[in-house]
CSV table of C-alpha atoms in Angstrom, one decimal:
chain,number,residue,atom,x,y,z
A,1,UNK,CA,44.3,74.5,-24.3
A,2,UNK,CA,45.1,71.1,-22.8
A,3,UNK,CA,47.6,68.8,-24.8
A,4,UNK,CA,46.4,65.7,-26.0
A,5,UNK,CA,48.1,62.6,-24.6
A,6,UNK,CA,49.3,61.8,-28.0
A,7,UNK,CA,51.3,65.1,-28.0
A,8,UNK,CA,52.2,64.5,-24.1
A,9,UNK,CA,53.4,60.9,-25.0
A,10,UNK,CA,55.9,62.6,-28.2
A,11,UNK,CA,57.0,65.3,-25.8
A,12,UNK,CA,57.7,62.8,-22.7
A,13,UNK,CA,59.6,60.8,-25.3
A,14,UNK,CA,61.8,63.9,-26.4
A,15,UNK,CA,62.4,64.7,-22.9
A,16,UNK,CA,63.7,61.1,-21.9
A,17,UNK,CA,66.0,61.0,-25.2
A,18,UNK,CA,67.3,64.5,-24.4
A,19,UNK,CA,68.0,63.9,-20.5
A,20,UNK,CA,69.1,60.2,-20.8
A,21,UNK,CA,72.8,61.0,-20.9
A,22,UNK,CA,72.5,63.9,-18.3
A,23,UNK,CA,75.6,63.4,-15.3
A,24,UNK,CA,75.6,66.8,-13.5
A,25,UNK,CA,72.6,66.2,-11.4
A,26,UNK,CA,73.1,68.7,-9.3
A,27,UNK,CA,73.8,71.4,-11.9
A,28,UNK,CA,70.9,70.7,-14.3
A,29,UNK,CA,68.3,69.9,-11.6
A,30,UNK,CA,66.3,72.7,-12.0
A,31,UNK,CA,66.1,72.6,-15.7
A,32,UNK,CA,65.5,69.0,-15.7
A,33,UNK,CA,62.4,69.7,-13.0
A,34,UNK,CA,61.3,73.1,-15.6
A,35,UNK,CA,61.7,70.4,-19.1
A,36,UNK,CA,59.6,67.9,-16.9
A,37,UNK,CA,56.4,70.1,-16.4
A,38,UNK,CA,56.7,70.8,-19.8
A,39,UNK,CA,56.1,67.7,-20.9
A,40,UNK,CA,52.3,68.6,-19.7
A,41,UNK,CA,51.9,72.0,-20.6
A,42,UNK,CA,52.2,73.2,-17.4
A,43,UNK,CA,55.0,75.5,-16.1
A,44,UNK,CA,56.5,74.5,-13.1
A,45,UNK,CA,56.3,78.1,-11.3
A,46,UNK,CA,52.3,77.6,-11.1
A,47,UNK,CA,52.2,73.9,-9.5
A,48,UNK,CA,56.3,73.9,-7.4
A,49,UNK,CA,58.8,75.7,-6.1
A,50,UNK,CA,62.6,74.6,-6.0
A,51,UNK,CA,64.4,73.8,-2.8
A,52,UNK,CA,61.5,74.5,0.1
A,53,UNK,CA,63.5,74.4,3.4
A,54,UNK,CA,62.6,71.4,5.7
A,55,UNK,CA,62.8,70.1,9.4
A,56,UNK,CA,64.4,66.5,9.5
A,57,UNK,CA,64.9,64.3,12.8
A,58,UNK,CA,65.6,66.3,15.6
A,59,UNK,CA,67.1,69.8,15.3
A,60,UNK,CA,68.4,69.3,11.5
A,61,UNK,CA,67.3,71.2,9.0
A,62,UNK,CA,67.3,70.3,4.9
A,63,UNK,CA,66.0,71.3,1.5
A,64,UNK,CA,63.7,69.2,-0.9
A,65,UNK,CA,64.9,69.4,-4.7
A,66,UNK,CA,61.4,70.2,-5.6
A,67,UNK,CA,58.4,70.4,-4.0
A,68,UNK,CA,54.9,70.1,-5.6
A,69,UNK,CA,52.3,70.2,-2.8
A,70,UNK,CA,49.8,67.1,-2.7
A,71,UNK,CA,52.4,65.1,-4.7
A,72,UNK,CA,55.0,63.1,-3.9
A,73,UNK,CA,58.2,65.5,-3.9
A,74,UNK,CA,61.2,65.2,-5.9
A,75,UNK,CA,65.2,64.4,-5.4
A,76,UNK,CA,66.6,64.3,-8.6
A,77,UNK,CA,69.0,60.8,-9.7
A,78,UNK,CA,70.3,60.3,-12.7
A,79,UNK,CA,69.9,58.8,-15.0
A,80,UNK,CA,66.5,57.7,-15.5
A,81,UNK,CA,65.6,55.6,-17.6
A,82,UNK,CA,62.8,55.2,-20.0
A,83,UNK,CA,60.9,52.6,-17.7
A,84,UNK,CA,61.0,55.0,-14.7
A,85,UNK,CA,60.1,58.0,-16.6
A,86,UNK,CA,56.8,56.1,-17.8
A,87,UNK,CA,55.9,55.3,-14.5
A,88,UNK,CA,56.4,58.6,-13.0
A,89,UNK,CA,54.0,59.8,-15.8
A,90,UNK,CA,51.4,57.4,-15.3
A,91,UNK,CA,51.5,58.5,-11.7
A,92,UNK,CA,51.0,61.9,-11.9
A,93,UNK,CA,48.4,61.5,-14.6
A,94,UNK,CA,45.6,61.7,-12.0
A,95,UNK,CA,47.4,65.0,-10.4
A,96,UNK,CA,47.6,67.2,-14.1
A,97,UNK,CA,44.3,66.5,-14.6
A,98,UNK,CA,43.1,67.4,-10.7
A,99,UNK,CA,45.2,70.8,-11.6
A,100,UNK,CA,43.0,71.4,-15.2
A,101,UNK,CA,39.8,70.9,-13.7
A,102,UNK,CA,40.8,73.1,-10.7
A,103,UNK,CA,41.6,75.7,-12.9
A,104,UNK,CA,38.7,75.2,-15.2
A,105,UNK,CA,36.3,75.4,-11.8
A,106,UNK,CA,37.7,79.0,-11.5
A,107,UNK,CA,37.7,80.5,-14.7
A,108,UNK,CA,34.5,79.5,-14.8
A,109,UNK,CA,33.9,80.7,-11.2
């Protein structure tokens, strides 16, 4: 059942008040990225996957926090605040609702 954006909106907020004070960025990254998709009902194992390997310049090689393919991927910095976090949900906005009618396009096959 998809959430309403009132119940998205009260969820978001709980997630910014409970991560607003978080300093060990690197320790809590995953959970922060896990709380996130939660906001929307959706768990992150179905949309992302946690630090895909990737070429940089040249012969380097590095990791991405989070990647979520056809979005913009993640590096987590703390702390955000509240104005960021309501951007970042009005931009992927579009993207949960690409991912519901996907799904709703196969079930109904």
């Amino acid at each position: 059942m998809a959430l309403s954006w009132n119940e998205i909106r009260n969820r978001a907020i709980n997630f910014s008040k409970e991560w607003e004070s978080e300093e060990r960025e690197h320790a809590e990254s995953q959970s922060f990225w896990n709380d996130f998709f939660n906001i929307f009902g959706i768990s992150r194992k179905r949309v992302a996957s946690f630090e895909e390997p990737v070429k940089k310049l040249g012969d380097k090689r590095g990791r991405i926090d989070l990647f979520w393919r056809g979005a913009k991927n993640g590096a987590n910095r703390t702390p955000m605040t509240q104005k960021r976090e309501i951007i970042l949900v009005q931009r992927i906005k579009k993207k949960i609702e690409c991912i519901r009618h996907r799904e709703q396009k196969e079930f109904i096959g």
